[in-house]
Amino acid sequence: MSHPHQESTRGPLFDPVFGADDMAPEVSDRAWIGALLEVEAAITAGAVGIGRATEADAAAVAVAATELARDLDPAELGALAVAGGNPVIPLVKLLRDRAAAPATAVHVGATSQDVMDTALVLLARRAGRRILDHLAAAADAAADLARAHRATPMIARTLGQQALPTTFGALAAGWLTGLDDARIELDRALSALPVQYGGAAGTLAAVAPDGMYFADDLADRLGLARATIPWHTVRTPMTRLAAALGVAAGAVSKPATDVVLMAMTEIGEVSEDSPGGSSAMPHKRNPVAAIAARAAARRVPGLVATVLSSADHEFARAAGSWHAEWEVVADLLRLTGGAAQRLSVSLSGLHVHVDALDRNLGLTGGAVLAEKVASALSRHVDDARAVVTDAAVSGIPLDADPRITAHLSADDLAELLDPTRYLGHAADLVDRALARHGGL
């Protein structure tokens, strides 16, 4: 058996890069063992109430579970798990031996899947709360940017091209609402995660006639939602969780992608507070936090697909589909949390370069406001749109084309080409997003 200081979390080399260094311990092998033993201790404690164990049994199992959680080497348990295909089988034997309790007082009426599923739910709930914290931090940072730049003009881009004027605040408000949406969905999925307890075939036969009461009591002891019926092969809780994590990763990836693009040398509209350098190029200032957030988030959809494609559990116990979930869900939690953490770092220290926003807004010489000019010109000529389009495509400033200036005065054109006069409801959208965020 090993000691805690010998325990290593998943990916210790790369987890800090991808923001998962605080997430990895929540879903580590040792965390798994602790959660499995917590479930077993709760089962024995609950069994006292239905006369299947004594208070002394419950106390002995609780002590033994604490000791094993501290001392048991995950590699040792993993090796023992090979024969039965899951770690619960050997863990129950170790727990019975350590507790010196009657065999009937440990793992009462349960099957391995009950303990594995409920332990995974416990891990998800705990790791998920940390993800929610990271999403909230990222959303708060986006809200600060939206508030500070509510009326800061910039160019909106569609399909990679300059489109119309907007504000940086409106862009950040979009980030904010996506993150808030994701946080709401993930919180809902986490809160709904239920206990799993059904026994060998999901009928609670081993603890009848007390099975329904016992399952609900176990949920209450562990702070989990009660299950309507055992969900051994109806994987809605897991697929709902996976989908919510996928939504969260997408909500993180959107602003991370915008930051990476806007930090490009040629655009230069934002920069991170602590940009990363290069091993070969001293001039580089890479938006490493946004890059890492994007990288972690990109790995999530494939894992979501694995969970969804593994939902076809046959009859009362799946052969393979169930086993496929364990590491995948843990990785989903780790990567989504890491992505959210790195995004919060990126946005909380983001510098917005207003001079670059202004420069890029004026890059086309007013062509991005051709829509307004064409509308005004149409009151004077029939082919207004064709005229304005030709000028814009040819690179002729709209306030210098004689086909336009013959009908619109310099003052009219100055007003029409002022980007701050064509922001629509950008500021109102920011206010609405901020109001909603403040109420969450």
XYZ file of C-alpha atoms in Angstrom:
440
model
C 0.000 0.000 0.000
C 1.185 3.506 -0.808
C 1.039 6.733 1.111
C -0.841 9.817 -0.101
C 2.300 11.678 -1.101
C 3.022 8.953 -3.634
C -0.277 9.536 -5.401
C -0.043 11.251 -8.781
C -2.998 12.820 -10.533
C -3.893 12.330 -14.178
C -1.498 14.013 -16.570
C 0.680 15.953 -14.086
C 2.853 17.189 -16.958
C 0.037 18.698 -18.999
C -2.785 19.372 -16.536
C -1.358 22.750 -15.409
C -1.027 23.834 -19.049
C -4.672 23.041 -19.718
C -5.919 24.490 -16.429
C -6.821 21.112 -14.970
C -4.323 20.979 -12.119
C -7.063 21.751 -9.588
C -9.544 19.470 -11.364
C -7.368 16.382 -11.680
C -7.365 15.516 -7.946
C -11.175 15.623 -7.985
C -11.295 12.760 -10.503
C -8.020 11.003 -9.707
C -7.703 7.314 -8.939
C -7.506 8.150 -5.246
C -10.654 10.254 -5.480
C -12.367 7.289 -7.134
C -11.343 4.996 -4.297
C -12.519 7.513 -1.713
C -15.905 7.857 -3.410
C -16.357 4.078 -3.722
C -15.628 3.642 -0.035
C -17.900 6.537 0.891
C -20.753 4.775 -0.883
C -19.993 1.489 0.845
C -19.891 3.173 4.259
C -23.235 4.874 3.549
C -24.775 1.536 2.519
C -23.783 -0.076 5.801
C -24.963 2.956 7.793
C -28.317 2.821 6.016
C -28.582 -0.902 6.602
C -28.773 -0.259 10.341
C -32.181 1.327 9.862
C -33.613 -1.799 8.244
C -32.025 -4.239 10.652
C -29.366 -5.522 8.249
C -26.404 -4.177 10.259
C -25.643 -2.904 13.747
C -24.360 0.466 14.866
C -21.073 -1.251 15.705
C -20.883 -2.632 12.159
C -21.482 0.821 10.700
C -18.801 2.371 12.907
C -16.272 -0.331 12.034
C -16.950 -0.018 8.308
C -16.681 3.778 8.472
C -13.272 3.560 10.157
C -12.055 0.879 7.758
C -13.252 2.905 4.772
C -11.337 5.965 5.978
C -8.182 3.923 6.465
C -8.416 2.259 3.065
C -9.079 5.574 1.339
C -5.842 6.804 2.861
C -3.666 3.735 2.469
C -4.817 1.715 -0.517
C -2.542 1.879 -3.538
C -4.641 2.489 -6.673
C -2.258 0.320 -8.678
C -2.806 -2.542 -6.257
C -6.577 -2.212 -6.488
C -6.359 -1.923 -10.259
C -4.437 -5.185 -10.496
C -6.973 -6.911 -8.264
C -9.836 -5.542 -10.378
C -8.778 -7.342 -13.545
C -10.418 -10.639 -12.681
C -13.881 -9.226 -12.060
C -13.718 -6.327 -14.510
C -14.252 -3.558 -11.946
C -12.593 -2.370 -8.723
C -15.633 -2.795 -6.472
C -15.338 -6.570 -6.196
C -11.855 -6.624 -4.622
C -12.534 -3.407 -2.714
C -15.491 -4.969 -0.901
C -13.311 -7.897 0.164
C -10.617 -5.537 1.449
C -13.224 -3.514 3.309
C -14.748 -6.579 4.943
C -11.343 -7.803 6.015
C -10.281 -4.413 7.392
C -13.562 -3.786 9.227
C -13.762 -7.304 10.682
C -17.532 -6.916 10.342
C -19.959 -9.649 9.312
C -19.921 -10.181 5.579
C -23.653 -9.487 5.479
C -23.110 -5.965 6.901
C -20.947 -4.794 3.989
C -22.208 -4.062 0.459
C -25.741 -4.785 1.684
C -28.037 -5.698 -1.187
C -25.805 -3.865 -3.645
C -24.143 -4.821 -6.887
C -20.881 -3.467 -8.265
C -22.659 -1.132 -10.663
C -24.582 0.477 -7.812
C -21.343 1.453 -6.140
C -19.498 2.454 -9.323
C -22.340 4.588 -10.659
C -23.017 6.297 -7.351
C -19.298 6.961 -6.819
C -19.094 8.489 -10.304
C -22.085 10.668 -9.477
C -20.326 11.838 -6.302
C -17.175 12.658 -8.265
C -19.197 14.484 -10.903
C -21.083 16.529 -8.338
C -17.877 17.612 -6.591
C -15.806 18.246 -9.692
C -18.815 19.853 -11.350
C -19.144 22.444 -8.597
C -15.566 23.468 -9.249
C -16.356 23.767 -12.963
C -19.319 25.979 -12.109
C -16.993 28.204 -10.104
C -14.624 28.527 -13.056
C -17.503 29.263 -15.432
C -18.779 31.911 -13.017
C -15.333 33.503 -12.832
C -15.080 33.590 -16.616
C -18.601 35.027 -16.883
C -17.812 37.690 -14.295
C -14.728 38.683 -16.279
C -16.803 38.861 -19.472
C -19.372 40.988 -17.637
C -16.658 43.402 -16.522
C -15.453 43.739 -20.112
C -18.991 44.251 -21.403
C -19.654 46.911 -18.784
C -16.376 48.755 -19.320
C -16.697 48.733 -23.121
C -20.459 49.034 -23.452
C -20.087 51.861 -25.978
C -16.585 51.208 -27.337
C -17.002 50.953 -31.140
C -15.365 48.172 -33.096
C -15.949 46.331 -36.321
C -18.131 43.244 -36.321
C -16.905 40.424 -38.515
C -18.986 37.859 -40.361
C -17.556 34.968 -42.365
C -14.085 36.321 -41.653
C -14.822 39.709 -43.237
C -15.589 43.132 -41.833
C -19.357 43.601 -41.592
C -20.917 46.478 -39.616
C -19.971 48.508 -36.552
C -20.708 47.045 -33.143
C -19.187 47.565 -29.706
C -16.672 45.537 -27.817
C -19.209 45.467 -25.028
C -21.718 43.734 -27.296
C -19.123 41.129 -28.259
C -18.297 40.493 -24.597
C -22.023 40.344 -23.792
C -22.281 37.450 -26.234
C -19.485 35.676 -24.401
C -21.278 36.378 -21.142
C -24.646 34.958 -22.145
C -23.052 31.798 -23.546
C -21.169 31.194 -20.319
C -24.238 31.925 -18.203
C -26.348 29.559 -20.322
C -23.748 26.827 -19.923
C -23.561 27.374 -16.175
C -27.341 27.073 -15.825
C -27.454 23.864 -17.870
C -24.542 22.259 -16.051
C -25.936 23.176 -12.643
C -29.249 21.604 -13.610
C -27.552 18.415 -14.820
C -25.422 18.139 -11.688
C -28.330 18.737 -9.331
C -30.366 16.040 -11.051
C -27.700 13.334 -10.727
C -29.334 10.540 -8.723
C -28.167 7.761 -6.504
C -27.864 4.333 -8.085
C -29.099 1.403 -6.028
C -30.938 -1.527 -7.494
C -29.127 -4.709 -6.595
C -28.122 -7.495 -8.909
C -30.886 -7.035 -11.501
C -32.305 -3.665 -10.549
C -35.233 -5.047 -8.541
C -33.874 -4.395 -5.009
C -34.769 -7.998 -4.244
C -32.005 -8.479 -1.678
C -33.418 -5.767 0.588
C -37.133 -6.257 -0.066
C -39.548 -5.213 1.337
C -37.422 -2.233 2.421
C -35.719 -1.609 -0.921
C -37.466 1.594 -1.979
C -36.976 3.162 1.446
C -33.368 1.996 1.564
C -32.515 3.471 -1.856
C -34.058 6.830 -0.937
C -32.265 6.835 2.409
C -28.959 6.166 0.665
C -29.557 9.119 -1.640
C -30.295 11.369 1.315
C -27.194 10.230 3.182
C -24.986 11.021 0.203
C -26.722 14.294 -0.649
C -27.866 13.046 -4.047
C -31.164 13.160 -5.871
C -33.461 10.205 -5.289
C -33.885 7.912 -8.278
C -37.409 7.175 -9.466
C -36.255 3.641 -10.219
C -32.770 2.165 -10.634
C -31.159 3.484 -13.824
C -28.694 0.650 -14.440
C -29.286 0.596 -18.171
C -31.151 3.860 -18.707
C -28.199 6.247 -18.907
C -30.044 9.548 -19.044
C -28.185 10.956 -16.012
C -24.818 10.329 -17.663
C -25.833 11.491 -21.135
C -27.411 14.629 -19.690
C -24.224 15.373 -17.777
C -22.015 14.728 -20.801
C -24.157 16.977 -22.988
C -24.047 19.777 -20.420
C -20.269 19.510 -20.232
C -20.124 19.656 -24.028
C -22.256 22.811 -24.021
C -19.987 24.341 -21.401
C -16.866 23.532 -23.417
C -18.432 25.179 -26.463
C -19.324 28.271 -24.459
C -15.692 28.475 -23.342
C -14.250 27.852 -26.790
C -16.177 30.732 -28.417
C -14.549 33.611 -26.489
C -11.215 31.793 -26.424
C -11.276 31.640 -30.221
C -12.201 35.330 -30.494
C -9.358 36.297 -28.175
C -6.827 34.237 -30.124
C -7.870 35.876 -33.394
C -8.128 39.400 -32.008
C -4.665 39.062 -30.459
C -3.094 38.366 -33.862
C -0.304 40.815 -34.692
C -2.159 42.141 -37.742
C -5.341 42.775 -35.721
C -3.921 43.614 -32.300
C -7.210 44.472 -30.632
C -6.607 42.573 -27.383
C -3.749 41.075 -25.417
C -3.584 38.928 -22.317
C -2.188 40.217 -19.074
C 0.591 37.631 -19.015
C 1.240 36.569 -22.610
C 3.472 33.624 -23.307
C 6.756 33.772 -25.125
C 8.461 31.529 -27.632
C 11.484 29.268 -27.266
C 12.817 30.597 -30.580
C 11.241 34.016 -31.243
C 11.801 36.693 -28.580
C 9.158 39.004 -30.050
C 6.253 36.588 -29.590
C 3.420 37.457 -27.176
C 1.101 34.480 -27.387
C -2.375 34.486 -25.770
C -1.522 31.244 -24.015
C -4.474 31.150 -21.608
C -6.995 31.423 -24.438
C -5.008 28.947 -26.516
C -4.996 26.409 -23.666
C -8.723 26.925 -23.046
C -9.423 26.306 -26.694
C -7.198 23.229 -26.768
C -8.864 21.644 -23.755
C -12.342 22.453 -25.032
C -11.594 20.914 -28.431
C -11.068 17.507 -26.828
C -14.493 17.496 -25.189
C -16.902 16.814 -28.102
C -15.307 13.457 -28.905
C -15.696 12.380 -25.296
C -19.319 13.518 -25.281
C -19.870 11.422 -28.384
C -18.392 8.396 -26.601
C -20.841 8.754 -23.715
C -23.799 9.242 -26.047
C -22.794 6.320 -28.239
C -22.446 4.123 -25.144
C -26.023 4.674 -23.969
C -27.332 1.447 -25.512
C -27.024 -0.657 -22.368
C -28.588 -4.043 -22.908
C -31.086 -5.585 -20.487
C -30.130 -5.204 -16.778
C -26.332 -4.851 -17.120
C -24.300 -3.724 -20.084
C -21.248 -5.596 -21.279
C -18.791 -2.871 -22.227
C -20.999 0.192 -22.667
C -21.124 0.755 -18.922
C -17.385 0.242 -18.497
C -16.666 2.763 -21.279
C -18.111 5.606 -19.233
C -15.831 5.597 -16.189
C -12.671 7.246 -17.497
C -14.461 9.187 -20.214
C -16.743 11.054 -17.797
C -13.789 11.763 -15.522
C -11.841 13.186 -18.466
C -14.845 15.250 -19.511
C -14.960 16.845 -16.075
C -11.226 17.437 -16.006
C -10.986 18.997 -19.457
C -14.114 21.140 -19.233
C -13.037 22.479 -15.863
C -9.547 23.163 -17.156
C -10.869 24.999 -20.200
C -13.124 27.179 -18.052
C -10.288 27.934 -15.644
C -7.925 29.026 -18.417
C -10.610 31.181 -20.006
C -11.233 32.933 -16.695
C -7.512 33.744 -16.536
C -7.554 35.041 -20.108
C -10.604 37.262 -19.733
C -9.856 38.573 -16.262
C -6.555 40.003 -17.461
C -7.568 40.955 -20.983
C -6.328 44.312 -22.271
C -8.553 45.934 -24.885
C -6.610 48.182 -27.256
C -9.076 50.884 -28.254
C -6.631 52.468 -30.708
C -6.502 49.201 -32.649
C -10.282 48.897 -32.550
C -10.532 52.383 -34.051
C -7.871 51.659 -36.655
C -9.554 48.486 -37.836
C -12.979 50.094 -37.787
C -11.735 52.691 -40.251
C -9.783 50.260 -42.381
C -12.257 50.240 -45.285
C -12.645 53.998 -45.447
C -16.329 53.765 -44.605
C -17.209 50.890 -46.906
C -18.662 48.974 -43.966
C -21.359 51.645 -43.819
C -22.257 51.271 -47.477
C -25.676 49.985 -46.429
C -26.555 53.374 -44.909
C -25.158 55.349 -47.843
C -27.051 53.206 -50.350
C -30.283 53.759 -48.454
C -29.790 57.535 -48.432
C -28.697 57.619 -52.073
C -31.722 55.579 -53.176
C -33.879 58.645 -52.601
C -32.023 60.309 -55.445
C -31.059 57.603 -57.968
C -32.565 54.291 -58.985
C -29.327 52.304 -59.103
C -28.054 53.478 -55.715
C -27.047 50.035 -54.502
C -25.085 49.304 -57.693
C -23.304 52.648 -57.465
C -22.322 52.191 -53.826
C -21.318 48.580 -54.379
C -19.086 49.540 -57.282
C -17.417 52.255 -55.218
C -16.856 49.968 -52.257
C -15.459 47.132 -54.398
C -13.229 49.539 -56.285
C -11.828 50.954 -53.075
C -13.121 54.472 -53.744
C -13.978 56.259 -50.468
C -17.729 56.710 -50.401
C -17.380 60.381 -49.529
C -15.147 60.945 -52.564
C -17.089 59.219 -55.330
C -18.689 61.903 -57.545
C -21.654 59.636 -58.297
C -22.450 59.856 -54.584
C -21.276 63.378 -53.692
C -23.415 64.774 -56.506
C -26.467 63.899 -54.410
C -25.276 63.734 -50.796
C -23.509 66.630 -49.072
C -20.268 66.362 -47.134
C -22.183 66.830 -43.889
C -24.682 64.131 -44.857
C -21.901 61.714 -45.714
C -19.965 62.500 -42.548
C -23.026 61.586 -40.531
C -23.764 58.498 -42.600
C -20.160 57.280 -42.305
C -19.907 57.830 -38.558
C -19.762 54.305 -37.103
C -20.990 55.471 -33.708
C -24.310 56.389 -35.323
C -24.960 52.869 -36.594
C -24.578 50.686 -33.542
C -28.197 49.671 -33.343
C -29.110 48.308 -29.923
C -25.567 47.262 -29.038
C -25.616 49.133 -25.728
C -29.114 47.883 -24.900
C -28.025 44.305 -25.532
C -25.140 44.763 -23.117
C -27.520 46.092 -20.472
C -29.870 43.167 -20.901
C -27.046 40.612 -20.671
C -25.661 42.299 -17.557
C -29.072 42.441 -15.917
C -29.598 38.742 -16.453
C -26.104 37.916 -15.216
C -26.656 39.935 -12.074
C -29.776 37.910 -11.307
C -28.102 34.507 -11.549
